Structure formats: structure tokens, C-alpha cells
mmCIF file of C-alpha atoms in Angstrom:
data_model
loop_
_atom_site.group_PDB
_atom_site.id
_atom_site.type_symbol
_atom_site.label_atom_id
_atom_site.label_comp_id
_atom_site.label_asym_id
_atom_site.label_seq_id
_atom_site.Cartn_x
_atom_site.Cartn_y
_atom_site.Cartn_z
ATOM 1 C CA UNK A 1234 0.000 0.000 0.000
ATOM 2 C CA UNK A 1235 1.584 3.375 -1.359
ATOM 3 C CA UNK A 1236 0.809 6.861 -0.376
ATOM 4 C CA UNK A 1237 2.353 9.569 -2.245
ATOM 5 C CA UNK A 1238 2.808 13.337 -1.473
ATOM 6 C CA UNK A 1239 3.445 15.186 -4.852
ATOM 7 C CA UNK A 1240 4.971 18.638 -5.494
ATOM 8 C CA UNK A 1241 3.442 20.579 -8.386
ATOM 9 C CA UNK A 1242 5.708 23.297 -8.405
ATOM 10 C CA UNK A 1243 4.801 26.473 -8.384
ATOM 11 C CA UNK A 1244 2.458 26.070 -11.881
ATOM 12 C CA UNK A 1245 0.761 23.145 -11.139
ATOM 13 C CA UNK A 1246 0.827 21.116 -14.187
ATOM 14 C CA UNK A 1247 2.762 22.681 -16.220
ATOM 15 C CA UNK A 1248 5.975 22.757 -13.800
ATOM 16 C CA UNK A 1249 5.541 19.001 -12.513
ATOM 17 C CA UNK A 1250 8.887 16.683 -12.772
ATOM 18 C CA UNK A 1251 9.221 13.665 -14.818
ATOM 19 C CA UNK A 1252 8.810 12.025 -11.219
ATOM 20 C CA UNK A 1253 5.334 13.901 -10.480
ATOM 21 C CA UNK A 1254 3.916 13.748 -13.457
ATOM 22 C CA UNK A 1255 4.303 9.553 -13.408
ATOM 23 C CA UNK A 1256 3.092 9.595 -9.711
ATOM 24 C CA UNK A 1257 0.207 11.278 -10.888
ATOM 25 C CA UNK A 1258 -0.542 9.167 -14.005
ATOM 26 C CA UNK A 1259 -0.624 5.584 -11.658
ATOM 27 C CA UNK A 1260 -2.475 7.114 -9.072
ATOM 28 C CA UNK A 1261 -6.490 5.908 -8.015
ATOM 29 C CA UNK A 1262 -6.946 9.455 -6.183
ATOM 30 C CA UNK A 1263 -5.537 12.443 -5.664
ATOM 31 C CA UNK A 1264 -6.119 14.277 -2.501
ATOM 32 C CA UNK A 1265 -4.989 17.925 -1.685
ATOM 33 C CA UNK A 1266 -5.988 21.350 -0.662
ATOM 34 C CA UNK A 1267 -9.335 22.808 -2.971
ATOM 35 C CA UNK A 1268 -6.905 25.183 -4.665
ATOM 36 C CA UNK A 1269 -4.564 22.696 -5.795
ATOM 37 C CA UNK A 1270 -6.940 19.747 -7.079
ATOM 38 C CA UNK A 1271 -8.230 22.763 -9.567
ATOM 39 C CA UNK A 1272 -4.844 22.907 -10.834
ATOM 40 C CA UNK A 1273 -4.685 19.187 -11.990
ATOM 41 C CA UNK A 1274 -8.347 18.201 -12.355
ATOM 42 C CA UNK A 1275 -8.697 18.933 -15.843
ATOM 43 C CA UNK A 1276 -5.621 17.247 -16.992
ATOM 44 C CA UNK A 1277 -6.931 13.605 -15.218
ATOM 45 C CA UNK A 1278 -10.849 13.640 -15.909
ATOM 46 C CA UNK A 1279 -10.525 9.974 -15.153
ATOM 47 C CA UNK A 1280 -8.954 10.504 -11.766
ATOM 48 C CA UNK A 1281 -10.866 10.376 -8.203
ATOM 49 C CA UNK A 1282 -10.333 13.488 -6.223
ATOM 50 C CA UNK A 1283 -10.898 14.853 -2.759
ATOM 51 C CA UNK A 1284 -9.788 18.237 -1.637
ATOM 52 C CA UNK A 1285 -10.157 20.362 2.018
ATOM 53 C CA UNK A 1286 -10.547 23.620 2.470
ATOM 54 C CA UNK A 1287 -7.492 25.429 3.587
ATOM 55 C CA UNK A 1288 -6.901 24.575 7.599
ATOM 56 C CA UNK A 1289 -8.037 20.999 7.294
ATOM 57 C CA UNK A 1290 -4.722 19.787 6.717
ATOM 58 C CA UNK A 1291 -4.683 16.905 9.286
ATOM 59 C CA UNK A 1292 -7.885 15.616 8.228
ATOM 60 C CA UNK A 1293 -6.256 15.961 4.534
ATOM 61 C CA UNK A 1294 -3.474 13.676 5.218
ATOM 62 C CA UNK A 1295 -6.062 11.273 7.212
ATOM 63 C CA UNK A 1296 -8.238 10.604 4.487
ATOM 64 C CA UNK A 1297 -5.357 10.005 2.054
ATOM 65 C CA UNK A 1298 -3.332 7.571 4.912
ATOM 66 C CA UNK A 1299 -7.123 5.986 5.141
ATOM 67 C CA UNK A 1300 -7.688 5.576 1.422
ATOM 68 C CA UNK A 1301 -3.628 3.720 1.253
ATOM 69 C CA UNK A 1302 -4.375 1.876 3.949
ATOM 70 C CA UNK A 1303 -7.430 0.633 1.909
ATOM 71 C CA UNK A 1304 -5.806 -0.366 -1.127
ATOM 72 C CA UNK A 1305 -6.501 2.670 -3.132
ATOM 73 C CA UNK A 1306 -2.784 4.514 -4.763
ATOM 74 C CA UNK A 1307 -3.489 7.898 -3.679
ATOM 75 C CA UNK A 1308 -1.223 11.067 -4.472
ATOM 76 C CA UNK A 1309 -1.421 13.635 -2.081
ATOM 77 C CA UNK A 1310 -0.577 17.405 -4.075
ATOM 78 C CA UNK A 1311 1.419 20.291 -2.430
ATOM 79 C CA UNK A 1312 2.596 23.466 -4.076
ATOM 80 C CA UNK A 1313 6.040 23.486 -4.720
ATOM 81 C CA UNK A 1314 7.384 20.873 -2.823
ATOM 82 C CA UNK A 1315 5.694 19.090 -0.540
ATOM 83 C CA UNK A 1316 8.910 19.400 2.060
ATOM 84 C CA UNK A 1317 8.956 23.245 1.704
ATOM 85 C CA UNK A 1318 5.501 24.658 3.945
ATOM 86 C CA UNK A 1319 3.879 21.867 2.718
ATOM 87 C CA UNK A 1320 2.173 18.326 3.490
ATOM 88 C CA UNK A 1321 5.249 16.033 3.615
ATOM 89 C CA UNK A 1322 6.075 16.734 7.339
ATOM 90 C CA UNK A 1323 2.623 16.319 8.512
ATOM 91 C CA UNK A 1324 1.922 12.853 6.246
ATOM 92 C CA UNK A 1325 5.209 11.637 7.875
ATOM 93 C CA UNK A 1326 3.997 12.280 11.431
ATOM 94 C CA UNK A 1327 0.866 10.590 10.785
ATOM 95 C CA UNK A 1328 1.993 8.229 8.958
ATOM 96 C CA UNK A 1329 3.111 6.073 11.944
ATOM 97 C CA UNK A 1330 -0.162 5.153 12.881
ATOM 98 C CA UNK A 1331 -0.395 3.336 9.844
ATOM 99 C CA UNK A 1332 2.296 0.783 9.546
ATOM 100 C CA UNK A 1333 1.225 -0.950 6.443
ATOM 101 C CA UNK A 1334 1.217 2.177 4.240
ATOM 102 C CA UNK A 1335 4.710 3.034 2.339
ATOM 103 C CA UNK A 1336 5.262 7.037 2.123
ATOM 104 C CA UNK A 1337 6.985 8.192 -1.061
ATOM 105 C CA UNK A 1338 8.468 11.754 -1.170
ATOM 106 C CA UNK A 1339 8.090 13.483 -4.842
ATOM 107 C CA UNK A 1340 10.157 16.850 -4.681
ATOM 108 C CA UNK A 1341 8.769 20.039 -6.594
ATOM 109 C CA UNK A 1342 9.965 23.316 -7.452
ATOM 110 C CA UNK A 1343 9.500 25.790 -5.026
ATOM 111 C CA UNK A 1344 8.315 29.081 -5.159
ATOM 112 C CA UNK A 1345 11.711 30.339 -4.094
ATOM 113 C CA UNK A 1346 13.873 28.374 -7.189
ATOM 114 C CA UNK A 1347 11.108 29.058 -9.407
ATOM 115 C CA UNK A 1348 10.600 33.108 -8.392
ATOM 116 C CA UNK A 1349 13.917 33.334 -8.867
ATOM 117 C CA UNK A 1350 13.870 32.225 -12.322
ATOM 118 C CA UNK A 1351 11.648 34.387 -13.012
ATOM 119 C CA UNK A 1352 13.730 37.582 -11.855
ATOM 120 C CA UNK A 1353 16.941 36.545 -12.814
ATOM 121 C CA UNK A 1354 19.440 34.848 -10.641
ATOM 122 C CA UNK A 1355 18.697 36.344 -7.163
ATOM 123 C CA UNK A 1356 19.812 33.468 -4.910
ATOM 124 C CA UNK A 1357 23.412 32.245 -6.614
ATOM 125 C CA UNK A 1358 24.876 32.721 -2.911
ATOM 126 C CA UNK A 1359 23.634 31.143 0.971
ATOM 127 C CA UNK A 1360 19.764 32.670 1.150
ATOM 128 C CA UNK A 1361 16.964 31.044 3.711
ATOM 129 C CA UNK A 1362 13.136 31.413 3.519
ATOM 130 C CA UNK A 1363 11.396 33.159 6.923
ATOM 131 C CA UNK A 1364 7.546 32.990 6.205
ATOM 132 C CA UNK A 1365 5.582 35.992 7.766
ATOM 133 C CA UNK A 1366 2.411 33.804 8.441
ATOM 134 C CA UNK A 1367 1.925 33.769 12.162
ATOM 135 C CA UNK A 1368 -0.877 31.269 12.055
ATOM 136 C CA UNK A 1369 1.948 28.548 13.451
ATOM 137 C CA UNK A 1370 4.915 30.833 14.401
ATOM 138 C CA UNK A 1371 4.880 33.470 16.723
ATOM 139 C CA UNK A 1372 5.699 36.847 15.511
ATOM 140 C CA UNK A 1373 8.379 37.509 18.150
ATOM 141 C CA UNK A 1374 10.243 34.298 16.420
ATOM 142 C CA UNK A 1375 9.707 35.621 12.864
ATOM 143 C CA UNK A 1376 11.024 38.732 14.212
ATOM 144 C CA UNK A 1377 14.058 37.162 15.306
ATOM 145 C CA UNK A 1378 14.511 34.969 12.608
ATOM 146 C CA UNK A 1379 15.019 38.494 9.966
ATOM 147 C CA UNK A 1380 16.893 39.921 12.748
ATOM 148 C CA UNK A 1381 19.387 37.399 12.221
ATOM 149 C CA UNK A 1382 19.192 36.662 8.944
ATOM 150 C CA UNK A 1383 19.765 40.781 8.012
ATOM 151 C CA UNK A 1384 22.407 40.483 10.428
ATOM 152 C CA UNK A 1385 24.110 37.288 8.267
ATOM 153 C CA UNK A 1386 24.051 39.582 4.933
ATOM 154 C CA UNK A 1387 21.439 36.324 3.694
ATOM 155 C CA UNK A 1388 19.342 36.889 0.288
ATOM 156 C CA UNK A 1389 16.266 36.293 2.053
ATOM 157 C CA UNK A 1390 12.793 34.496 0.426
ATOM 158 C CA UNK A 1391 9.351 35.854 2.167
ATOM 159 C CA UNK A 1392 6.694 33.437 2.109
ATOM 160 C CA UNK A 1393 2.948 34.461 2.952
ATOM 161 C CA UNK A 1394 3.999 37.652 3.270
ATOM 162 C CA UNK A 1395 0.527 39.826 3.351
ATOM 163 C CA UNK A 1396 -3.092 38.294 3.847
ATOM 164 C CA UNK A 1397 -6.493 39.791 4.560
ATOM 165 C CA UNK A 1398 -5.528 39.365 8.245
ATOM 166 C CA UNK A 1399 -2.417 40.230 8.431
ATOM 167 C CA UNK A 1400 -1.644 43.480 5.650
ATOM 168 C CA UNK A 1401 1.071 44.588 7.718
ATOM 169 C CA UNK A 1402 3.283 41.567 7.798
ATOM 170 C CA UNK A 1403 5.799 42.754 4.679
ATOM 171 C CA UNK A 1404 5.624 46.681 5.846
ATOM 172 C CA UNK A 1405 6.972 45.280 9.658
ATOM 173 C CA UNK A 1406 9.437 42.712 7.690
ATOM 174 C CA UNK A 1407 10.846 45.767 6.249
ATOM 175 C CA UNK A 1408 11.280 47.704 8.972
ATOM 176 C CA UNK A 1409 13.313 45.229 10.898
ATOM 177 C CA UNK A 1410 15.635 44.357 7.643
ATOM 178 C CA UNK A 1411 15.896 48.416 7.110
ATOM 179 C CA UNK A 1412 17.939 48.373 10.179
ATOM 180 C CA UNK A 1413 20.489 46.476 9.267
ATOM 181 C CA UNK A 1414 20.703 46.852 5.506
ATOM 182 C CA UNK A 1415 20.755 49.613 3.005
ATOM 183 C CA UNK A 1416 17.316 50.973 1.704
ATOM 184 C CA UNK A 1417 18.571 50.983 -1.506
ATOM 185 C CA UNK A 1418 19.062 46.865 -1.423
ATOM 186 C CA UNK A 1419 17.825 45.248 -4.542
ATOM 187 C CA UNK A 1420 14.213 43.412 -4.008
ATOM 188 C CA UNK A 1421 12.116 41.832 -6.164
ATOM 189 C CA UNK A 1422 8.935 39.552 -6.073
ATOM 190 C CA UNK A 1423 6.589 37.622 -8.017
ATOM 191 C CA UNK A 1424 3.289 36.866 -8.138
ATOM 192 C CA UNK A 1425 1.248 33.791 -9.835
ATOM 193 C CA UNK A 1426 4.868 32.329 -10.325
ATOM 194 C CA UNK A 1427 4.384 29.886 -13.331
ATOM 195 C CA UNK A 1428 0.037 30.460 -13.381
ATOM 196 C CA UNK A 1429 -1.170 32.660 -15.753
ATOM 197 C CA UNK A 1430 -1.300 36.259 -15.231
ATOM 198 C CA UNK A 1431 2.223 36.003 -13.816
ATOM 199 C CA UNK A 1432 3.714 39.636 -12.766
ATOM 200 C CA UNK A 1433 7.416 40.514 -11.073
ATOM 201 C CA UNK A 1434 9.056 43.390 -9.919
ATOM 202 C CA UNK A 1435 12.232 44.681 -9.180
ATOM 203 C CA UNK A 1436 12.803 47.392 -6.800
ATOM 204 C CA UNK A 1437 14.422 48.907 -3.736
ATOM 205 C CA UNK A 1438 14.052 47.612 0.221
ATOM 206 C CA UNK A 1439 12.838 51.269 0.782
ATOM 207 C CA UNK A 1440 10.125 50.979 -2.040
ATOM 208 C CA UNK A 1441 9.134 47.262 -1.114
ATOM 209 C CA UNK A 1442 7.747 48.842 2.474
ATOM 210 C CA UNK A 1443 4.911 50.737 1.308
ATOM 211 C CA UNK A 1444 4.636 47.810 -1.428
ATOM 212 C CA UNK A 1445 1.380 46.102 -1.038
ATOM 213 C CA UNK A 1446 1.115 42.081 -2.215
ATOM 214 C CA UNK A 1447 -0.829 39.061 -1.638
ATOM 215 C CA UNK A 1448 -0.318 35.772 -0.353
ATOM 216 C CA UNK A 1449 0.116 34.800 -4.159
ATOM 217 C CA UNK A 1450 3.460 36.981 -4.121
ATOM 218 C CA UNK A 1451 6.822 35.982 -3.327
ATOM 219 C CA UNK A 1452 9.259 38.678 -2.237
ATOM 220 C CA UNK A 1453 12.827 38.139 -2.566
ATOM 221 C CA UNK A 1454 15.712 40.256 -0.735
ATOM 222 C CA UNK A 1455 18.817 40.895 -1.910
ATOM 223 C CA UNK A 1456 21.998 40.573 -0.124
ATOM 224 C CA UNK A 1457 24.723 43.543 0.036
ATOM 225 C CA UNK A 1458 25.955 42.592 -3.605
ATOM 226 C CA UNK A 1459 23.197 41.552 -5.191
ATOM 227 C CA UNK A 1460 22.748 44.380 -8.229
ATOM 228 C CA UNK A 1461 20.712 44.720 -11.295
ATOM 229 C CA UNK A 1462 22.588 43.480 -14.622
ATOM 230 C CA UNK A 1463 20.175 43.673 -17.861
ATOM 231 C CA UNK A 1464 16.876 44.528 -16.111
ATOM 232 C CA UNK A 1465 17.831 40.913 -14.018
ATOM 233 C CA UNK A 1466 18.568 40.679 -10.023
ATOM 234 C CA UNK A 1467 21.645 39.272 -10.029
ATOM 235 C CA UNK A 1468 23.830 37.830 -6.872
ATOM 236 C CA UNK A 1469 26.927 37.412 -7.694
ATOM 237 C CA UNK A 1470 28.488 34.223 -6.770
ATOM 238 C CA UNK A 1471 31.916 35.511 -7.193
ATOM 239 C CA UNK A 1472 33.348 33.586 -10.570
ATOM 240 C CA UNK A 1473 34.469 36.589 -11.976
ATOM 241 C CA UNK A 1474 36.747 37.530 -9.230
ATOM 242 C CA UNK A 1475 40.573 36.468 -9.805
ATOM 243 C CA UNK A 1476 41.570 32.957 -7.723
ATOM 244 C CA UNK A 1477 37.507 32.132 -7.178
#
């Protein structure tokens, strides 16, 4: 019995790997969030699907785990990959109440790899991810989190960073990373990275504050050298330096 969780990548269908796209194909059912199963559903009509709303995530992985556990091959879909904010830690966790069902692990592109396509080559040297959601993190640990990663000189990926309840998130972000880099640090972000009506922008740390996005936008931060070449936010990695 074989349960397994999927990334789509940040496009959904048209981003899946070689790997996804089979895992897909030999599946009985595909389970994920209501967003996601819209992604896929029209490309297998012949495909069983359940989806949860958003915040149902336990009794997501449950009824996939319970539909293994049956017999069924079920595929459980994440955006991006399914290790990056997604299902994979959660279906792992759970997973040990059911002995008999094998987990496999399908990676995805992320929104970080595939924003940064998108506006060049932002993340050529050490970055993290912070995500401004404080739905499962408290702010003060968010807060410490950019502290210290402004303080490393990281390019930095914000995830979730603005939602209806929370349209201050990016704006305080900013404010902490303003005082310890230069207003004038390259930004950029994306929105509906690989989904149609995708839009980026490239811009300034002091401009990103009063920038307002979505939780469909991912905002990247540039490190002290990153720089705009061609239109492009470019890190440099250092190759073009004599002995690197």
C-alpha cells in the first residue's frame, strides 16, 4: 500500500517533474488542498479526487493515509514541494499510525527556485526562507529569525507575506531588515509564479515597504551585492573575481 505526497511546483501542471507527473498518471486518487486539485483536475478527468478547504490539513493527510491503507494509490498534491511549507512533514507524522502504508516523497519546485527564475538569478549565494504567516509561528520568532538573517548579509525568500488578516506583515518585515541593511538593497517579487497572469518586480528595500502584495506573491531580498545586470537581479556568486 503506497501513499504519495506530490509537489506541483509552483504552476501546477505545467511545472511538474518527470517524477510527479508519473506519480500522478498511476495514481487511483488524488487528494490535496481545494486550490490545488483545480490545478490538476482537468488534466486527469478519469482521476478520483478529494480536496479540504485550507486549515483541514490533518484531516487531509487522514483521508489520504485511510484511502492507502485501503488499497486505493493515492497522491497527495502540495505546491512546490511538498517538504517546503507543505504536506510532507505532517503525512510523515501521521503516517506512523499506519504501519502498512509506504510514504513516497516526490520533490517540486518551489516558489523560491522558481521566483527566482523568473527575476533573474537572485539566490546564486547562501539565502533562507522566513515565512511571515503567524498562524503557526509566533511573531516575536519571525522577528528574530530576519533579525538574524539581516544580520548574516542572507538573500532572504518571504513566504505568505501579506493576507487579509495580516496586511502589515511585509511593511513590519521591512522595517526590521531596514535596520540592518541599506534601503537601496535590490528586491524583487513575483506573483502567480508559473500560473497565468504572472507579474514581477524589481525594486528597492525602501520601495518594497509601502509595497502592497498578496499571499500569491513571493518577495525576494537581496543581499549587500546583489545588483541589477540587464533589467535581471543578479547575486553574484563571485566567478568573476581572480583565484575564485
Amino acid at each position: 500500500m503506497r501513499l504519495t505526497c506530490v509537489g506541483l511546483g509552483p504552476g501546477a501542471h505545467d511545472d511538474l517533474t518527470g517524477k510527479a507527473r508519473t506519480a500522478l498518471e498511476e495514481a487511483d486518487l488524488i487528494v490535496g488542498y481545494t486550490t490545488y486539485i483545480e490545478l490538476v483536475r482537468d488534466a486527469y478527468p478519469d482521476k478520483e479526487f478529494l480536496a479540504t478547504p485550507m486549515r483541514s490539513e490533518v484531516e487531509r493527510c487522514r483521508m489520504a493515509l485511510d484511502r492507502a491503507a485501503a488499497g486505493q494509490r493515492v497522491a497527495l498534491v502540495c505546491s512546490g514541494d511538498p517538504g517546503v511549507y507543505g504536506m510532507a512533514g505532517l503525512l510523515l507524522q501521521l503516517a506512523e499510525e499506519y504501519p502498512g502504508v509506504d510514504v513516497d516523497i516526490v520533490a517540486g519546485v518551489t516558489a523560491a527556485n522558481g521566483g527566482a527564475a523568473v527575476l533573474g538569478a537572485p539566490l546564486m549565494h547562501d539565502w533562507c526562507t522566513i515565512s511571515l504567516s503567524d498562524l503557526m509561528t509566533p511573531w516575536e520568532t519571525i522577528e528574530r529569525r530576519l533579525v538574524a538573517a539581516a544580520e548574516a548579509d542572507f538573500c532572504i525568500v518571504l513566504y505568505n507575506p501579506s493576507s487579509h488578516g495580516r496586511r502589515d506583515h511585509l511593511r513590519r518585515a521591512c522595517d526590521i531588515l531596514l535596520s540592518h541593511r541599506s534601503p537601496l538593497t535590490v528586491c524583487g517579487y513575483v506573483r502567480n509564479i508559473g500560473r497565468e497572469g504572472q507579474s514581477s518586480h524589481i525594486l528597492t528595500l525602501g520601495e518594497l515597504r509601502n509595497t502592497q502584495v498578496d499571499m500569491l506573491t513571493s518577495v525576494f531580498v537581496g543581499n549587500s551585492m546583489t545588483r541589477v545586470v540587464s533589467g535581471r537581479m543578479v547575486t553574484p556568486r563571485g566567478y568573476a573575481q581572480e583565484g575564485a
